[in-house]
Amino acid sequence: MDLEHDRQSVMTKTSFNWSDRFSEIAQRTAPPQISWLMAQALETPGLISLAAGFVDQKSLPHKQIAEVMRQMLLDPHSGQAALQYGTTQGDLDLRTLLVDHLREEDAFHPDAQISPEHCIIGSGSQQILYLAAEALLNQDDIVLMEAPTYFVVLGVFQSRGARTVGIDTDKYGLVPEKLEQCLETLKIAGQLSRIKMLYLMSYSTNPLGVTLTQERRKAIFSILQRYKDDGFPILLVEDAAYKRLVFDDDSPVPIKSDDEDNDQILYTESFSKSLSPGFRLGFGIGPKSLIDKMTDLKGNHDFGSGNFAQHALKSVIQSGLFDRHLDIIKQIYHQKRDAALETLKQHFPADARILHPNGGLYIWITLPDHLDTGPQGEIFKAALEEKVLYVPGCLCYSPDRPESRRSSSIRLSYGMIDQEPLREACIRLGKALQRFVG
Ligand code: PMP
C-alpha cells in the first residue's frame, strides 16, 4: 500500500525546476531566434522556408567524400590517427595546410609572422566566435558590429553580458565614417576602454550579401590602428564565412592582410557553406596570446573538435575535391540567386529595395517604411498563410538599434531549396505583400 502511494506521489510530483539555480551566463542565454523560426516551418505543412541558411542539398558530394574517406581509413597510418584523440588546438597538418593556402592567396601581409601556431580549429566558426567572446568579454564590455549583422552572433555576445552597438552599413558594407562617429560618441561618454571588439563580416555578408570594398577595408583598419596607438586596442574579428562563395574572382584580400604584426585581427573562416556543415569545422587565425587563451578555453569545452572530421577534411582538401566542389556550388548559387532576383523583380512591389548579393546565400530586401515585417506583424502572418517563411529584418539588429524593434526588411536564403520551389516561394511572398500595397 505504502509502496503504491509512494509511486503515485512520484508520478504526480512536478519535477524540480533548475532555473532558479542557473548561472548568470545561463540566465542571459535565450533560445536562438532561429529555433523559433524552424518550429514555424515544422508546424506549417507545405511551407517553403527561405529562412534557414542551409546549403544546397543535392550537390553535397557524398560519393566523392566516401571515396576519399575510404582511402584515408584503409591506410593504417592515417586511418588509426583519425580514430585517435587529436590536440585541442586542432590537427597540425590541417592548420599548416590552411595557413599555407591563405598565404598563397595573399591573405596575409608578406612579412607577417603567421604560422600554424596562430591558427585554431573550431567546431564551426561559431565556436571560434564564442571562444573569442569568452576570452575577451566581461559584463558591460562593448562589441561594435554592423547593422544589420549575423543574428546568431548577437546571442553569443549577449550571453557574455556584453553591450552590442550597431553601426550603419550601406551597399558597400560598414561605413567607416559611421564607425568613426560611433567611437567619438563612446569616447565622449568615457567608454572607450570598454570596447573590446569590432565584429565585422568581410565577404558576401549575412544578411546583406555585400563585400566590403578595398578602400573601406583600409579605412576601417587604419581607424582601429589609430585607436590602438592611443591606448585603446579593439580587436577586429574578421568573419570571412562566405569568402569562398563570392561569385566573381576579383574580390579584395582579407583585412587580415594588413595586420603585419598579427596583433589586431582575429580572422575566421568556415567549411560549413563552402563544403559541408556536417563536418562542423571552422578556424581562426590571430594574435598568439589570444589563440593560446582560446585554446585553453577550448580544452574545457571539448579537448578539440572532432579529430575524425579534421582528418577527413584534410584528405578532402589534399585530393582537390574541395576546390572542385567550390567551382560547382558557386555556379549553383549564382544561378539560384539570379532565379530568385528575377522572380522577386516580377512579383514584389516596385518600391521594394532589393540588394543584389555578390555571393553567399542571402538576399536582403527593404520594403516601404510603413510595412512592419516583424514576427508579430501582419506581413509575417500573411507570409505564413501563403506558406512561406522569411527571417524578419528586426532579428538582425543589435538591441540598441531602433530597427531591432521595428524593421521593414526581410532576409531570404536561396541556399538549400531547388530553383523551382525557390521561384514558387518568391511568388508566394509577393502575393502576401500584395495584400498591403496599393
Ligand atoms: N558567420 C556567419 C556570417 C554565418 O552566417 C555563420 C553561419 N550561418 C557562421 C559564422 C557560423 O557558421 P559555422 O559555425 O557553421 O561555421
Coordinates of C-alpha atoms and ligand atoms in Angstrom, one line a residue:
M1 CA 0.0 0.0 0.0
D2 CA 2.7 2.4 1.0
L3 CA 4.8 1.5 -1.9
E4 CA 1.8 2.2 -4.2
H5 CA 1.3 5.6 -2.5
D6 CA 5.0 6.5 -3.0
R7 CA 4.9 5.5 -6.6
Q8 CA 1.8 7.7 -7.2
S9 CA 3.3 10.7 -5.5
V10 CA 6.5 10.3 -7.5
M11 CA 4.4 10.3 -10.7
T12 CA 2.3 13.3 -9.8
K13 CA 5.1 15.4 -8.3
T14 CA 6.2 18.2 -10.6
S15 CA 9.9 17.9 -11.3
F16 CA 12.3 20.4 -9.7
N17 CA 12.9 23.4 -11.9
W18 CA 16.5 24.3 -12.0
S19 CA 16.1 27.7 -13.5
D20 CA 16.4 29.3 -10.0
R21 CA 19.9 27.8 -9.8
F22 CA 21.1 28.9 -13.2
S23 CA 24.4 30.7 -13.6
E24 CA 24.3 34.3 -14.7
I25 CA 25.6 33.3 -18.1
A26 CA 22.8 30.7 -18.4
Q27 CA 20.2 33.2 -17.4
R28 CA 21.4 35.7 -20.0
T29 CA 21.3 32.9 -22.7
A30 CA 18.0 32.9 -24.6
P31 CA 17.0 30.2 -27.1
P32 CA 18.3 31.2 -30.5
Q33 CA 15.7 33.0 -32.6
I34 CA 16.3 30.6 -35.4
S35 CA 14.8 27.7 -33.4
W36 CA 11.6 29.6 -33.2
L37 CA 11.6 30.1 -36.9
M38 CA 12.4 26.4 -37.5
A39 CA 9.4 25.5 -35.3
Q40 CA 7.2 27.6 -37.5
A41 CA 8.4 25.7 -40.5
L42 CA 7.7 22.3 -38.9
E43 CA 4.2 23.4 -37.7
T44 CA 3.1 24.5 -41.2
P45 CA 2.8 21.7 -43.7
G46 CA 3.7 22.6 -47.2
L47 CA 5.6 25.7 -46.1
I48 CA 8.7 26.6 -48.1
S49 CA 11.3 28.1 -45.8
L50 CA 13.5 30.9 -47.1
A51 CA 14.7 31.4 -43.5
A52 CA 17.4 28.8 -42.8
G53 CA 21.0 29.3 -44.0
F54 CA 21.3 25.7 -45.1
V55 CA 23.4 24.7 -48.1
D56 CA 22.4 23.2 -51.4
Q57 CA 21.5 19.6 -50.5
K58 CA 21.7 17.9 -53.9
S59 CA 25.3 19.0 -54.6
L60 CA 26.7 17.8 -51.3
P61 CA 29.4 15.4 -52.7
H62 CA 28.7 12.3 -50.6
K63 CA 30.1 9.8 -53.1
Q64 CA 33.3 11.6 -53.6
I65 CA 33.8 12.2 -49.9
A66 CA 33.0 8.5 -49.3
E67 CA 35.8 7.5 -51.7
V68 CA 38.3 9.9 -50.1
M69 CA 37.5 8.7 -46.6
R70 CA 37.7 5.1 -47.7
Q71 CA 41.2 5.6 -48.8
M72 CA 42.0 7.5 -45.6
L73 CA 40.6 4.9 -43.4
L74 CA 42.1 1.9 -45.2
D75 CA 45.6 3.3 -44.7
P76 CA 46.6 2.1 -41.2
H77 CA 48.6 5.2 -40.5
S78 CA 46.0 7.8 -41.5
G79 CA 43.0 5.7 -40.5
Q80 CA 44.2 5.0 -37.0
A81 CA 45.4 8.6 -36.5
A82 CA 41.9 9.8 -37.5
L83 CA 40.3 7.5 -34.9
Q84 CA 42.5 8.6 -32.0
Y85 CA 42.1 11.8 -29.9
G86 CA 43.6 14.9 -31.5
T87 CA 45.0 18.1 -30.0
T88 CA 42.9 20.8 -28.6
Q89 CA 44.2 23.4 -31.0
G90 CA 43.5 21.2 -34.0
D91 CA 45.4 18.9 -36.3
L92 CA 48.8 20.4 -37.1
D93 CA 48.9 19.2 -40.7
L94 CA 45.4 20.8 -41.3
R95 CA 46.5 24.1 -39.7
T96 CA 49.6 24.1 -41.8
L97 CA 47.6 23.5 -44.9
L98 CA 45.2 26.3 -44.1
V99 CA 47.9 28.8 -43.3
D100 CA 49.9 27.9 -46.4
H101 CA 46.7 28.1 -48.5
L102 CA 45.9 31.6 -47.3
R103 CA 49.5 32.7 -47.7
E104 CA 49.3 31.6 -51.4
E105 CA 46.2 33.7 -51.8
D106 CA 47.9 36.8 -50.3
A107 CA 45.6 36.7 -47.3
F108 CA 48.5 37.8 -45.1
H109 CA 51.0 40.6 -45.3
P110 CA 54.1 39.2 -46.9
D111 CA 56.2 40.0 -43.8
A112 CA 53.5 38.7 -41.3
Q113 CA 54.9 36.2 -39.0
I114 CA 51.9 33.9 -39.2
S115 CA 52.4 30.1 -38.7
P116 CA 50.2 27.2 -37.7
E117 CA 50.6 28.1 -34.0
H118 CA 48.5 31.2 -34.7
C119 CA 45.7 29.0 -36.0
I120 CA 42.9 27.2 -34.1
I121 CA 40.4 24.8 -35.5
G122 CA 36.9 25.1 -34.1
S123 CA 33.6 23.2 -34.2
G124 CA 32.3 25.5 -36.9
S125 CA 33.4 29.2 -37.0
Q126 CA 30.6 29.7 -34.5
Q127 CA 32.8 28.2 -31.8
I128 CA 35.7 30.4 -32.8
L129 CA 33.4 33.4 -32.3
Y130 CA 32.3 32.0 -29.0
L131 CA 35.8 31.4 -27.8
A132 CA 36.9 34.9 -28.7
A133 CA 33.9 36.3 -26.8
E134 CA 34.7 34.0 -23.8
A135 CA 38.4 35.1 -23.9
L136 CA 37.7 38.8 -24.1
L137 CA 34.3 39.9 -22.9
N138 CA 33.2 40.8 -19.3
Q139 CA 29.8 42.1 -18.4
D140 CA 29.2 45.6 -19.8
D141 CA 32.0 45.4 -22.3
I142 CA 31.1 46.7 -25.7
V143 CA 31.1 45.0 -29.1
L144 CA 30.7 47.1 -32.2
M145 CA 29.1 45.4 -35.2
E146 CA 27.4 46.0 -38.5
A147 CA 23.7 47.0 -38.6
P148 CA 22.3 44.6 -39.7
T149 CA 24.5 41.7 -38.6
Y150 CA 24.7 37.9 -38.5
F151 CA 21.9 37.4 -36.0
V152 CA 23.1 34.3 -34.3
V153 CA 26.2 36.0 -33.1
L154 CA 24.1 38.5 -31.1
G155 CA 23.2 35.8 -28.7
V156 CA 26.9 34.9 -28.1
F157 CA 27.8 38.5 -27.1
Q158 CA 24.6 39.0 -25.1
S159 CA 25.2 35.8 -23.1
R160 CA 28.6 37.2 -22.1
G161 CA 26.7 40.3 -20.7
A162 CA 28.3 42.5 -23.4
R163 CA 26.6 45.5 -24.9
T164 CA 26.4 45.4 -28.7
V165 CA 26.4 48.6 -30.7
G166 CA 25.2 48.5 -34.3
I167 CA 26.9 50.8 -36.9
D168 CA 25.3 51.8 -40.2
T169 CA 26.1 49.9 -43.4
D170 CA 25.2 50.6 -47.0
K171 CA 25.5 48.6 -50.2
Y172 CA 29.3 48.6 -49.8
G173 CA 29.3 47.3 -46.2
L174 CA 30.2 49.0 -42.9
V175 CA 30.5 52.8 -43.3
P176 CA 33.9 53.9 -41.9
E177 CA 32.7 57.4 -41.1
K178 CA 29.9 55.9 -39.0
L179 CA 32.5 53.8 -37.2
E180 CA 34.5 56.9 -36.5
Q181 CA 31.4 58.8 -35.2
C182 CA 30.4 55.9 -33.0
L183 CA 33.9 55.8 -31.5
E184 CA 33.8 59.5 -30.9
T185 CA 30.4 59.2 -29.1
L186 CA 31.7 56.4 -26.9
K187 CA 34.9 58.5 -26.2
I188 CA 32.8 61.4 -25.0
A189 CA 30.8 59.0 -22.8
G190 CA 34.1 57.8 -21.3
Q191 CA 33.5 54.3 -22.6
L192 CA 36.4 53.7 -25.0
S193 CA 38.2 51.3 -22.7
R194 CA 35.1 49.1 -22.6
I195 CA 35.1 48.5 -26.3
K196 CA 36.8 45.1 -26.8
M197 CA 36.0 44.2 -30.4
L198 CA 34.5 45.1 -33.7
Y199 CA 32.8 42.1 -35.2
L200 CA 32.7 42.5 -39.0
M201 CA 32.0 40.3 -42.0
S202 CA 34.2 41.0 -45.0
Y203 CA 32.7 38.9 -47.8
S204 CA 29.1 38.5 -49.1
T205 CA 27.8 39.3 -45.6
N206 CA 24.9 37.8 -43.8
P207 CA 22.3 39.2 -44.3
L208 CA 23.3 42.0 -46.8
G209 CA 25.2 39.9 -49.3
V210 CA 27.8 42.7 -49.8
T211 CA 31.6 42.5 -49.9
L212 CA 33.4 45.3 -48.1
T213 CA 35.4 47.4 -50.6
Q214 CA 39.1 47.6 -50.6
E215 CA 39.0 51.3 -49.6
R216 CA 36.8 50.6 -46.7
R217 CA 38.9 47.7 -45.5
K218 CA 41.9 50.1 -45.4
A219 CA 39.9 52.9 -43.8
I220 CA 38.5 50.7 -41.0
F221 CA 41.8 49.1 -40.3
S222 CA 43.6 52.4 -40.0
I223 CA 40.9 53.8 -37.6
L224 CA 41.5 50.8 -35.4
Q225 CA 45.2 51.2 -35.6
R226 CA 44.9 54.8 -34.6
Y227 CA 42.8 53.9 -31.5
K228 CA 45.3 51.2 -30.6
D229 CA 48.2 53.6 -30.8
D230 CA 46.2 55.9 -28.5
G231 CA 46.0 53.1 -25.9
F232 CA 42.5 51.7 -26.8
P233 CA 43.1 48.4 -28.6
I234 CA 39.9 47.0 -30.2
L235 CA 40.2 43.5 -31.7
L236 CA 38.8 43.3 -35.2
V237 CA 37.0 39.9 -35.6
E238 CA 37.0 39.5 -39.3
D239 CA 34.4 36.9 -40.2
A240 CA 35.0 35.6 -43.7
A241 CA 32.5 32.8 -43.5
Y242 CA 31.4 33.5 -47.1
K243 CA 34.8 34.2 -48.6
R244 CA 34.8 31.1 -50.8
L245 CA 31.3 31.9 -52.1
V246 CA 31.9 35.2 -53.7
F247 CA 30.8 34.9 -57.4
D248 CA 33.4 37.0 -59.1
D249 CA 37.0 36.1 -58.6
D250 CA 38.4 39.6 -58.1
S251 CA 37.3 40.1 -54.5
P252 CA 39.7 42.0 -52.3
V253 CA 42.2 40.3 -50.0
P254 CA 41.2 39.9 -46.3
I255 CA 41.6 42.8 -44.0
K256 CA 43.9 40.5 -42.1
S257 CA 46.5 41.0 -44.9
D258 CA 47.1 44.5 -43.4
D259 CA 47.8 43.1 -39.9
E260 CA 51.5 42.9 -40.4
D261 CA 52.2 42.5 -36.7
N262 CA 49.4 39.9 -36.3
D263 CA 48.1 41.7 -33.2
Q264 CA 44.9 43.4 -34.3
I265 CA 42.7 41.0 -36.2
L266 CA 41.2 37.6 -35.5
Y267 CA 40.4 36.1 -38.9
T268 CA 37.8 33.4 -39.1
E269 CA 36.5 31.1 -41.9
S270 CA 34.1 28.2 -42.0
F271 CA 33.9 25.0 -44.1
S272 CA 30.1 24.8 -43.5
K273 CA 29.0 26.8 -46.5
S274 CA 32.0 26.1 -48.7
L275 CA 32.0 22.3 -48.2
S276 CA 29.6 20.7 -45.8
P277 CA 28.1 21.9 -42.5
G278 CA 28.1 18.3 -41.4
F279 CA 31.8 18.5 -40.8
R280 CA 31.2 21.3 -38.2
L281 CA 34.6 22.8 -38.8
G282 CA 35.9 26.3 -39.0
F283 CA 39.1 28.0 -38.0
G284 CA 40.5 31.2 -36.6
I285 CA 43.9 32.9 -37.2
G286 CA 45.0 35.6 -34.9
P287 CA 47.4 37.0 -32.3
K288 CA 49.3 34.3 -30.4
S289 CA 48.3 35.5 -27.0
L290 CA 44.6 35.3 -28.0
I291 CA 44.8 31.9 -29.8
D292 CA 46.6 30.4 -26.8
K293 CA 43.9 31.6 -24.4
M294 CA 41.2 30.4 -26.8
T295 CA 42.9 27.0 -26.9
D296 CA 42.9 26.9 -23.0
L297 CA 39.2 27.7 -23.0
K298 CA 38.5 25.2 -25.8
G299 CA 40.2 22.5 -23.7
N300 CA 37.4 23.0 -21.1
H301 CA 34.8 22.7 -23.9
D302 CA 35.9 19.6 -25.7
F303 CA 39.7 18.8 -25.9
G304 CA 39.5 19.7 -29.5
S305 CA 37.0 19.5 -32.4
G306 CA 36.3 16.1 -33.9
N307 CA 39.6 14.6 -34.9
F308 CA 38.0 12.3 -37.4
A309 CA 36.3 15.2 -39.2
Q310 CA 39.6 17.1 -39.3
H311 CA 41.5 14.2 -40.9
A312 CA 38.6 13.8 -43.4
L313 CA 38.7 17.5 -44.2
K314 CA 42.5 17.4 -44.7
S315 CA 42.1 14.5 -47.2
V316 CA 39.3 16.3 -49.0
I317 CA 41.4 19.4 -49.4
Q318 CA 44.5 17.5 -50.4
S319 CA 42.6 15.4 -53.0
G320 CA 41.5 18.6 -54.8
L321 CA 37.8 17.7 -54.1
F322 CA 37.3 20.9 -52.0
D323 CA 38.4 23.2 -54.9
R324 CA 36.3 21.2 -57.5
H325 CA 33.3 21.4 -55.2
L326 CA 33.6 25.1 -54.8
D327 CA 33.5 25.7 -58.6
I328 CA 30.3 23.6 -58.7
I329 CA 28.5 25.3 -55.9
K330 CA 29.4 28.8 -56.8
Q331 CA 27.7 28.2 -60.1
I332 CA 24.7 26.7 -58.5
Y333 CA 24.3 29.6 -56.0
H334 CA 24.8 32.1 -58.8
Q335 CA 22.0 30.5 -60.8
K336 CA 19.7 30.4 -57.8
R337 CA 20.4 34.0 -56.9
D338 CA 19.5 35.0 -60.5
A339 CA 16.4 32.9 -60.4
A340 CA 15.3 34.5 -57.1
L341 CA 16.1 38.0 -58.2
E342 CA 14.3 37.7 -61.4
T343 CA 11.2 36.3 -59.7
L344 CA 11.3 38.9 -56.9
K345 CA 11.5 41.7 -59.5
Q346 CA 8.4 40.4 -61.2
H347 CA 6.3 39.7 -58.1
F348 CA 7.4 42.2 -55.5
P349 CA 6.1 45.8 -55.1
A350 CA 8.0 48.2 -57.3
D351 CA 9.2 50.2 -54.4
A352 CA 10.8 47.3 -52.6
R353 CA 14.6 47.8 -52.5
I354 CA 16.3 44.5 -53.3
L355 CA 20.0 44.3 -52.6
H356 CA 21.8 42.2 -55.2
P357 CA 24.2 39.9 -53.3
N358 CA 27.6 39.3 -54.9
G359 CA 27.8 35.9 -53.4
G360 CA 26.8 33.9 -50.3
L361 CA 23.3 32.7 -49.6
Y362 CA 21.1 35.7 -48.8
I363 CA 19.0 38.4 -50.3
W364 CA 18.1 41.5 -48.2
I365 CA 15.0 43.4 -49.1
T366 CA 13.7 46.6 -47.6
L367 CA 10.0 47.3 -48.1
P368 CA 8.5 50.7 -47.8
D369 CA 8.7 52.2 -44.3
H370 CA 5.1 51.8 -43.3
L371 CA 5.4 48.0 -43.6
D372 CA 6.5 46.1 -40.5
T373 CA 8.0 42.7 -41.2
G374 CA 8.4 41.7 -37.6
P375 CA 7.3 38.2 -36.3
Q376 CA 4.2 39.6 -34.6
G377 CA 3.2 41.7 -37.6
E378 CA 0.6 41.3 -40.3
I379 CA 3.2 40.6 -43.1
F380 CA 4.8 37.7 -41.3
K381 CA 1.3 36.3 -40.7
A382 CA 0.3 36.8 -44.3
A383 CA 3.5 35.1 -45.4
L384 CA 2.8 32.1 -43.2
E385 CA -0.7 31.9 -44.6
E386 CA 0.8 31.8 -48.1
K387 CA 3.1 29.1 -46.7
V388 CA 6.4 30.8 -47.0
L389 CA 8.9 31.7 -44.2
Y390 CA 11.5 34.5 -44.1
V391 CA 13.8 36.0 -41.4
P392 CA 12.3 39.2 -40.1
G393 CA 14.8 42.0 -40.5
C394 CA 14.4 43.1 -36.9
L395 CA 16.2 40.0 -35.7
C396 CA 19.4 41.0 -37.5
Y397 CA 19.8 44.2 -35.5
S398 CA 21.6 44.8 -32.2
P399 CA 19.1 45.8 -29.5
D400 CA 20.5 49.3 -29.3
R401 CA 19.1 50.0 -32.9
P402 CA 15.5 51.1 -33.4
E403 CA 15.3 48.6 -36.3
S404 CA 15.6 45.8 -33.7
R405 CA 12.1 46.8 -32.5
R406 CA 10.6 47.7 -35.9
S407 CA 12.0 46.9 -39.3
S408 CA 10.6 46.8 -42.8
S409 CA 13.3 44.5 -44.1
I410 CA 13.5 40.8 -44.7
R411 CA 16.2 38.2 -45.3
L412 CA 15.7 35.5 -47.8
S413 CA 18.0 32.5 -48.2
Y414 CA 18.3 30.8 -51.6
G415 CA 20.8 28.2 -50.4
M416 CA 19.0 25.0 -49.8
I417 CA 15.9 24.8 -52.0
D418 CA 15.9 24.0 -55.7
Q419 CA 15.2 26.6 -58.3
E420 CA 11.5 25.7 -58.8
P421 CA 10.4 25.8 -55.2
L422 CA 12.6 28.9 -54.8
R423 CA 10.7 30.7 -57.5
E424 CA 7.4 29.5 -56.1
A425 CA 8.4 30.8 -52.6
C426 CA 9.2 34.2 -54.0
I427 CA 5.9 34.3 -55.8
R428 CA 4.0 33.4 -52.6
L429 CA 5.8 36.1 -50.7
G430 CA 5.0 38.6 -53.4
K431 CA 1.3 37.5 -53.1
A432 CA 1.4 38.1 -49.3
L433 CA 2.9 41.6 -49.9
Q434 CA 0.2 42.5 -52.4
R435 CA -2.3 42.5 -49.6
F436 CA -0.5 45.5 -48.1
V437 CA 0.4 47.7 -51.1
G438 CA -2.0 49.8 -53.2
Ligands
PMP1 N1 29.5 33.6 -39.5 C1 28.5 33.8 -40.4 C2 28.4 35.2 -41.0 C3 27.5 32.9 -40.6 O1 26.5 33.2 -41.5 C4 27.6 31.6 -40.0 C5 26.6 30.5 -40.2 N2 25.4 30.9 -40.7 C6 28.7 31.4 -39.1 C7 29.6 32.4 -38.9 C8 28.8 30.1 -38.3 O2 28.9 29.0 -39.2 P1 29.5 27.7 -38.8 O3 29.6 27.5 -37.3 O4 28.7 26.6 -39.4 O5 30.9 27.7 -39.4

